[in-house]
């Protein structure tokens, strides 16, 4: 057993005795506090954990839970708060929040009351107008996502969230948020859809809406078709590698067909820029691409947590 597991076991016993009370609406806070930063994004590792959870649900014939930007912001905020400020001290467990953020401090379960619930945090700090429910993972070292799901699956309390059984029997989760920071992973579940939609992966900003060009004359009307969202099954091979572009390579020197299959998997996981690069009979799979080296280096650090042999390829200008 890893050193942190015994501590987690203690926490499970501690917070399972705290009753989850479905209460009244909290006093409203200024709407400016509920705005999610425009540059908020999730890491590739967080996206991978989200996919792992839905794959597990699929094995139980359960529908995937839509990814929530709001709940991911709550999860990431809480993971950072736990790491930096350690509100889980004394009689306060890992669902507690410190007094060092744009939220109300909360000691769980001591502060849990009918009209003051920690499960109202999504309503408090985001536009998500409903309760959310959290599970937390902690270990001594920076989180290894390959350890998270097996551990949660092994504990009935956590597993009931993931596959909607036990206390959550028949529950239809309509939103899920994931946040990981250093030693902590937090996942929040919600019962209503998130009006903010899904988060985007850092370095993979969503496409801007197309500009509609007005016709110059009635006889030469121009129309611009809306951008069709790329199908997850589309595979892109490219021989014309853009000079000066930094590609993050996660597979190389594999047969072309195998590389195409891997690229399909990456696209299905949300890496819309994944493609097969072919240059001088060398086959590589790129997961992300950047024009700036600093952005590529930052993304590479995250990608290496999933694909340890990832590296950056750049063709020099001819």
Tab-separated table of C-alpha atoms in Angstrom:
chain	number	residue	atom	x	y	z
A	1	UNK	CA	0.000	0.000	0.000
A	2	UNK	CA	1.340	3.453	-0.883
A	3	UNK	CA	2.107	5.755	2.089
A	4	UNK	CA	-0.790	8.051	1.275
A	5	UNK	CA	-3.360	5.254	1.077
A	6	UNK	CA	-3.585	4.722	4.842
A	7	UNK	CA	-4.262	8.412	5.277
A	8	UNK	CA	-6.925	8.289	2.582
A	9	UNK	CA	-8.549	5.380	4.364
A	10	UNK	CA	-8.753	7.460	7.520
A	11	UNK	CA	-10.326	10.317	5.567
A	12	UNK	CA	-12.934	8.005	4.078
A	13	UNK	CA	-14.065	6.930	7.540
A	14	UNK	CA	-14.005	10.530	8.699
A	15	UNK	CA	-16.123	12.127	6.000
A	16	UNK	CA	-18.490	9.208	5.423
A	17	UNK	CA	-19.975	9.917	8.870
A	18	UNK	CA	-20.728	13.516	7.870
A	19	UNK	CA	-24.301	13.650	6.600
A	20	UNK	CA	-24.928	15.209	3.213
A	21	UNK	CA	-27.848	17.506	3.824
A	22	UNK	CA	-29.959	18.754	0.950
A	23	UNK	CA	-30.641	22.303	1.970
A	24	UNK	CA	-31.984	25.684	1.123
A	25	UNK	CA	-30.407	28.134	-1.247
A	26	UNK	CA	-27.422	30.089	0.057
A	27	UNK	CA	-27.358	33.849	0.217
A	28	UNK	CA	-26.416	35.126	-3.223
A	29	UNK	CA	-22.948	36.511	-3.748
A	30	UNK	CA	-22.011	39.201	-6.292
A	31	UNK	CA	-22.297	37.851	-9.852
A	32	UNK	CA	-18.782	39.131	-10.609
A	33	UNK	CA	-17.442	36.427	-8.279
A	34	UNK	CA	-19.155	33.762	-10.348
A	35	UNK	CA	-17.370	34.451	-13.612
A	36	UNK	CA	-14.973	31.786	-14.806
A	37	UNK	CA	-11.710	33.340	-16.071
A	38	UNK	CA	-11.676	33.626	-19.860
A	39	UNK	CA	-8.333	31.822	-20.044
A	40	UNK	CA	-9.429	28.870	-17.902
A	41	UNK	CA	-8.525	25.535	-19.464
A	42	UNK	CA	-7.863	21.967	-18.371
A	43	UNK	CA	-4.632	20.040	-18.724
A	44	UNK	CA	-4.288	16.973	-20.974
A	45	UNK	CA	-3.929	14.890	-17.803
A	46	UNK	CA	-7.269	16.148	-16.471
A	47	UNK	CA	-8.871	15.408	-19.841
A	48	UNK	CA	-7.453	11.890	-19.695
A	49	UNK	CA	-8.931	11.274	-16.229
A	50	UNK	CA	-12.304	12.444	-17.540
A	51	UNK	CA	-12.052	9.942	-20.398
A	52	UNK	CA	-11.014	7.160	-18.025
A	53	UNK	CA	-14.101	7.765	-15.871
A	54	UNK	CA	-16.431	7.592	-18.863
A	55	UNK	CA	-14.715	4.463	-20.184
A	56	UNK	CA	-15.342	2.853	-16.807
A	57	UNK	CA	-18.993	3.903	-16.947
A	58	UNK	CA	-19.231	2.488	-20.460
A	59	UNK	CA	-18.112	-0.894	-19.114
A	60	UNK	CA	-21.187	-0.748	-16.847
A	61	UNK	CA	-23.474	0.181	-19.768
A	62	UNK	CA	-23.823	3.730	-18.475
A	63	UNK	CA	-23.898	6.854	-20.623
A	64	UNK	CA	-20.922	9.220	-20.557
A	65	UNK	CA	-21.252	12.281	-18.335
A	66	UNK	CA	-20.935	15.603	-20.204
A	67	UNK	CA	-17.762	17.513	-19.367
A	68	UNK	CA	-18.471	20.685	-17.371
A	69	UNK	CA	-16.401	23.846	-17.518
A	70	UNK	CA	-17.949	25.197	-14.313
A	71	UNK	CA	-17.433	22.048	-12.265
A	72	UNK	CA	-13.891	21.683	-13.621
A	73	UNK	CA	-13.162	25.210	-12.409
A	74	UNK	CA	-14.550	24.291	-8.970
A	75	UNK	CA	-12.494	21.082	-8.922
A	76	UNK	CA	-9.262	22.800	-9.971
A	77	UNK	CA	-9.819	25.651	-7.489
A	78	UNK	CA	-10.335	23.161	-4.685
A	79	UNK	CA	-7.320	21.010	-5.617
A	80	UNK	CA	-5.117	24.129	-5.554
A	81	UNK	CA	-6.647	25.297	-2.263
A	82	UNK	CA	-5.992	21.905	-0.673
A	83	UNK	CA	-2.377	21.928	-1.840
A	84	UNK	CA	-1.454	25.500	-0.966
A	85	UNK	CA	-3.637	26.242	2.066
A	86	UNK	CA	-4.390	22.847	3.628
A	87	UNK	CA	-7.885	23.536	4.999
A	88	UNK	CA	-8.153	19.805	5.835
A	89	UNK	CA	-6.745	20.174	9.350
A	90	UNK	CA	-8.065	19.117	12.735
A	91	UNK	CA	-11.737	18.204	12.483
A	92	UNK	CA	-11.987	19.548	8.925
A	93	UNK	CA	-11.624	16.948	6.159
A	94	UNK	CA	-10.667	17.165	2.482
A	95	UNK	CA	-14.023	18.660	1.447
A	96	UNK	CA	-13.110	21.802	3.415
A	97	UNK	CA	-12.180	25.179	1.882
A	98	UNK	CA	-9.759	27.740	3.300
A	99	UNK	CA	-10.323	31.463	3.891
A	100	UNK	CA	-7.737	32.366	1.251
A	101	UNK	CA	-9.818	32.487	-1.910
A	102	UNK	CA	-12.825	34.116	-3.604
A	103	UNK	CA	-15.197	31.855	-1.691
A	104	UNK	CA	-16.576	31.388	1.799
A	105	UNK	CA	-14.337	29.316	4.104
A	106	UNK	CA	-15.863	26.003	5.058
A	107	UNK	CA	-14.921	23.299	7.553
A	108	UNK	CA	-16.575	20.048	6.538
A	109	UNK	CA	-18.460	18.410	8.189
A	110	UNK	CA	-18.596	20.853	11.156
A	111	UNK	CA	-20.070	23.739	9.115
A	112	UNK	CA	-22.527	21.565	7.182
A	113	UNK	CA	-26.046	22.840	7.834
A	114	UNK	CA	-29.402	22.867	6.093
A	115	UNK	CA	-28.904	26.378	4.760
A	116	UNK	CA	-25.110	26.255	4.443
A	117	UNK	CA	-23.747	23.295	2.481
A	118	UNK	CA	-20.308	22.694	1.036
A	119	UNK	CA	-22.083	21.124	-1.940
A	120	UNK	CA	-23.265	24.619	-2.883
A	121	UNK	CA	-19.731	25.667	-3.889
A	122	UNK	CA	-20.520	25.393	-7.626
A	123	UNK	CA	-23.404	27.860	-7.167
A	124	UNK	CA	-21.191	30.101	-5.061
A	125	UNK	CA	-18.220	30.553	-7.402
A	126	UNK	CA	-19.527	29.714	-10.908
A	127	UNK	CA	-22.681	30.228	-13.002
A	128	UNK	CA	-23.629	26.590	-12.315
A	129	UNK	CA	-26.977	27.015	-10.536
A	130	UNK	CA	-27.182	23.716	-8.678
A	131	UNK	CA	-25.434	21.635	-6.086
A	132	UNK	CA	-22.424	19.504	-6.916
A	133	UNK	CA	-20.914	16.516	-5.113
A	134	UNK	CA	-17.216	15.811	-4.799
A	135	UNK	CA	-14.788	12.936	-4.464
A	136	UNK	CA	-11.127	13.627	-3.689
A	137	UNK	CA	-7.892	11.689	-4.125
A	138	UNK	CA	-4.612	12.431	-2.352
A	139	UNK	CA	-1.177	10.850	-2.241
A	140	UNK	CA	2.258	11.802	-0.913
A	141	UNK	CA	3.723	12.533	-4.336
A	142	UNK	CA	2.312	14.372	-7.362
A	143	UNK	CA	-0.745	12.503	-8.555
A	144	UNK	CA	-0.343	9.574	-10.926
A	145	UNK	CA	-3.674	9.286	-12.740
A	146	UNK	CA	-3.167	5.572	-13.325
A	147	UNK	CA	-3.601	5.124	-9.567
A	148	UNK	CA	-6.722	7.253	-9.125
A	149	UNK	CA	-9.466	5.254	-10.806
A	150	UNK	CA	-8.378	1.820	-9.468
A	151	UNK	CA	-8.406	3.270	-5.953
A	152	UNK	CA	-11.822	4.892	-6.349
A	153	UNK	CA	-13.227	1.698	-7.845
A	154	UNK	CA	-12.030	-0.256	-4.799
A	155	UNK	CA	-13.966	1.905	-2.302
A	156	UNK	CA	-17.748	1.586	-2.346
A	157	UNK	CA	-18.300	5.224	-1.338
A	158	UNK	CA	-16.318	6.526	-4.329
A	159	UNK	CA	-17.447	3.849	-6.751
A	160	UNK	CA	-21.100	4.692	-6.113
A	161	UNK	CA	-20.487	8.125	-7.647
A	162	UNK	CA	-18.779	6.687	-10.703
A	163	UNK	CA	-21.412	4.087	-11.601
A	164	UNK	CA	-24.524	5.578	-9.982
A	165	UNK	CA	-25.284	2.842	-7.466
A	166	UNK	CA	-25.657	2.627	-3.696
A	167	UNK	CA	-26.648	6.050	-2.371
A	168	UNK	CA	-26.681	7.358	-5.941
A	169	UNK	CA	-28.697	4.484	-7.426
A	170	UNK	CA	-30.357	5.585	-10.659
A	171	UNK	CA	-28.790	9.037	-10.508
A	172	UNK	CA	-28.345	10.647	-13.921
A	173	UNK	CA	-25.304	12.865	-13.696
A	174	UNK	CA	-25.538	15.606	-16.314
A	175	UNK	CA	-22.221	17.299	-15.601
A	176	UNK	CA	-18.786	16.357	-14.317
A	177	UNK	CA	-15.705	18.437	-13.608
A	178	UNK	CA	-12.111	17.326	-13.091
A	179	UNK	CA	-9.263	19.168	-11.386
A	180	UNK	CA	-5.732	17.960	-10.589
A	181	UNK	CA	-2.998	19.894	-8.841
A	182	UNK	CA	0.193	18.353	-7.474
A	183	UNK	CA	-0.867	15.805	-4.794
A	184	UNK	CA	-4.635	16.242	-5.169
A	185	UNK	CA	-7.329	15.219	-7.643
A	186	UNK	CA	-10.901	16.455	-7.293
A	187	UNK	CA	-13.954	15.411	-9.298
A	188	UNK	CA	-17.356	17.092	-8.985
A	189	UNK	CA	-20.658	15.623	-10.159
A	190	UNK	CA	-23.768	17.651	-10.991
A	191	UNK	CA	-27.429	16.915	-11.668
A	192	UNK	CA	-28.090	19.639	-14.248
A	193	UNK	CA	-26.361	20.538	-17.501
A	194	UNK	CA	-23.713	23.242	-17.354
A	195	UNK	CA	-24.719	26.431	-19.218
A	196	UNK	CA	-21.009	27.183	-19.668
A	197	UNK	CA	-20.536	24.033	-21.732
A	198	UNK	CA	-17.357	21.971	-21.721
A	199	UNK	CA	-13.817	23.165	-20.983
A	200	UNK	CA	-11.111	23.250	-23.597
A	201	UNK	CA	-7.691	21.666	-23.236
A	202	UNK	CA	-4.844	24.101	-22.645
A	203	UNK	CA	-3.146	24.856	-25.955
A	204	UNK	CA	-6.215	23.756	-27.935
A	205	UNK	CA	-8.386	26.862	-27.905
A	206	UNK	CA	-11.775	26.497	-29.611
A	207	UNK	CA	-12.154	27.746	-33.160
A	208	UNK	CA	-13.579	31.187	-33.650
A	209	UNK	CA	-16.932	31.498	-35.350
A	210	UNK	CA	-16.674	32.133	-39.100
A	211	UNK	CA	-17.098	35.679	-40.359
A	212	UNK	CA	-20.081	36.142	-42.649
A	213	UNK	CA	-19.049	38.080	-45.752
A	214	UNK	CA	-21.746	40.405	-47.023
A	215	UNK	CA	-22.380	40.334	-50.766
A	216	UNK	CA	-21.057	43.206	-52.835
A	217	UNK	CA	-24.011	43.065	-55.212
A	218	UNK	CA	-27.302	41.245	-55.382
A	219	UNK	CA	-26.057	39.246	-58.359
A	220	UNK	CA	-22.948	37.962	-56.603
A	221	UNK	CA	-24.238	36.827	-53.265
A	222	UNK	CA	-21.623	35.097	-51.191
A	223	UNK	CA	-22.468	32.672	-48.464
A	224	UNK	CA	-20.200	31.194	-45.869
A	225	UNK	CA	-21.186	27.786	-44.606
A	226	UNK	CA	-20.807	27.301	-40.871
A	227	UNK	CA	-17.740	25.461	-39.727
A	228	UNK	CA	-18.670	21.828	-39.323
A	229	UNK	CA	-17.280	20.299	-36.171
A	230	UNK	CA	-14.638	17.766	-37.126
A	231	UNK	CA	-15.808	14.187	-36.771
A	232	UNK	CA	-13.857	12.176	-34.268
A	233	UNK	CA	-13.244	9.472	-36.857
A	234	UNK	CA	-11.476	11.735	-39.341
A	235	UNK	CA	-7.768	11.049	-39.666
A	236	UNK	CA	-5.455	13.572	-41.196
A	237	UNK	CA	-2.218	12.592	-42.908
A	238	UNK	CA	0.085	15.405	-43.847
A	239	UNK	CA	3.226	15.355	-45.937
A	240	UNK	CA	3.504	19.140	-46.030
A	241	UNK	CA	4.853	19.764	-42.545
A	242	UNK	CA	4.698	23.471	-41.794
A	243	UNK	CA	8.193	24.932	-41.290
A	244	UNK	CA	8.549	26.670	-37.940
A	245	UNK	CA	5.692	24.741	-36.306
A	246	UNK	CA	6.403	22.837	-33.097
A	247	UNK	CA	4.759	19.407	-33.122
A	248	UNK	CA	4.465	17.286	-29.979
A	249	UNK	CA	5.197	13.730	-31.106
A	250	UNK	CA	3.782	10.832	-29.093
A	251	UNK	CA	4.523	7.988	-31.504
A	252	UNK	CA	7.080	7.458	-34.264
A	253	UNK	CA	8.321	4.801	-36.660
A	254	UNK	CA	5.157	2.722	-36.366
A	255	UNK	CA	3.384	1.340	-39.462
A	256	UNK	CA	1.171	3.879	-41.154
A	257	UNK	CA	-2.061	2.012	-40.416
A	258	UNK	CA	-1.191	1.607	-36.748
A	259	UNK	CA	-0.330	5.302	-36.589
A	260	UNK	CA	-3.701	6.155	-38.132
A	261	UNK	CA	-5.499	4.053	-35.531
A	262	UNK	CA	-3.587	5.785	-32.744
A	263	UNK	CA	-4.457	9.169	-34.216
A	264	UNK	CA	-8.121	8.126	-34.233
A	265	UNK	CA	-7.916	7.330	-30.533
A	266	UNK	CA	-6.333	10.711	-29.770
A	267	UNK	CA	-9.032	12.588	-31.680
A	268	UNK	CA	-11.747	10.646	-29.866
A	269	UNK	CA	-10.167	11.763	-26.590
A	270	UNK	CA	-10.504	15.417	-27.569
A	271	UNK	CA	-7.142	16.107	-29.218
A	272	UNK	CA	-8.654	17.622	-32.361
A	273	UNK	CA	-5.253	18.559	-33.841
A	274	UNK	CA	-3.895	15.012	-33.706
A	275	UNK	CA	-2.520	13.928	-37.066
A	276	UNK	CA	-0.117	11.567	-38.778
A	277	UNK	CA	3.022	13.306	-40.060
A	278	UNK	CA	4.861	11.688	-42.950
A	279	UNK	CA	8.216	13.032	-44.014
A	280	UNK	CA	10.837	11.137	-46.017
A	281	UNK	CA	9.090	7.825	-45.231
A	282	UNK	CA	9.239	8.582	-41.515
A	283	UNK	CA	5.846	8.237	-39.839
A	284	UNK	CA	5.085	10.194	-36.685
A	285	UNK	CA	1.923	10.939	-34.726
A	286	UNK	CA	1.526	14.516	-33.500
A	287	UNK	CA	-0.923	15.187	-30.676
A	288	UNK	CA	-0.673	18.986	-30.548
A	289	UNK	CA	1.080	21.761	-32.460
A	290	UNK	CA	2.207	25.291	-31.643
A	291	UNK	CA	3.798	28.301	-33.304
A	292	UNK	CA	5.612	29.385	-30.152
A	293	UNK	CA	8.291	27.260	-28.482
A	294	UNK	CA	7.349	28.388	-24.970
A	295	UNK	CA	3.771	27.158	-25.452
A	296	UNK	CA	5.037	23.867	-26.882
A	297	UNK	CA	7.431	23.344	-23.966
A	298	UNK	CA	4.644	23.997	-21.464
A	299	UNK	CA	2.287	21.557	-23.184
A	300	UNK	CA	5.036	18.943	-23.469
A	301	UNK	CA	5.448	18.854	-19.690
A	302	UNK	CA	1.776	17.934	-19.340
A	303	UNK	CA	1.754	15.483	-22.242
A	304	UNK	CA	4.750	13.641	-20.762
A	305	UNK	CA	2.592	12.728	-17.779
A	306	UNK	CA	0.537	10.637	-20.206
A	307	UNK	CA	3.125	9.755	-22.843
A	308	UNK	CA	6.541	9.748	-21.175
A	309	UNK	CA	8.431	9.444	-24.465
A	310	UNK	CA	6.762	12.493	-26.037
A	311	UNK	CA	9.104	14.963	-27.723
A	312	UNK	CA	9.000	18.101	-29.856
A	313	UNK	CA	9.608	17.972	-33.593
A	314	UNK	CA	10.225	21.089	-35.645
A	315	UNK	CA	11.235	21.359	-39.253
A	316	UNK	CA	13.598	24.219	-39.837
A	317	UNK	CA	12.683	26.790	-42.435
A	318	UNK	CA	13.878	25.711	-45.869
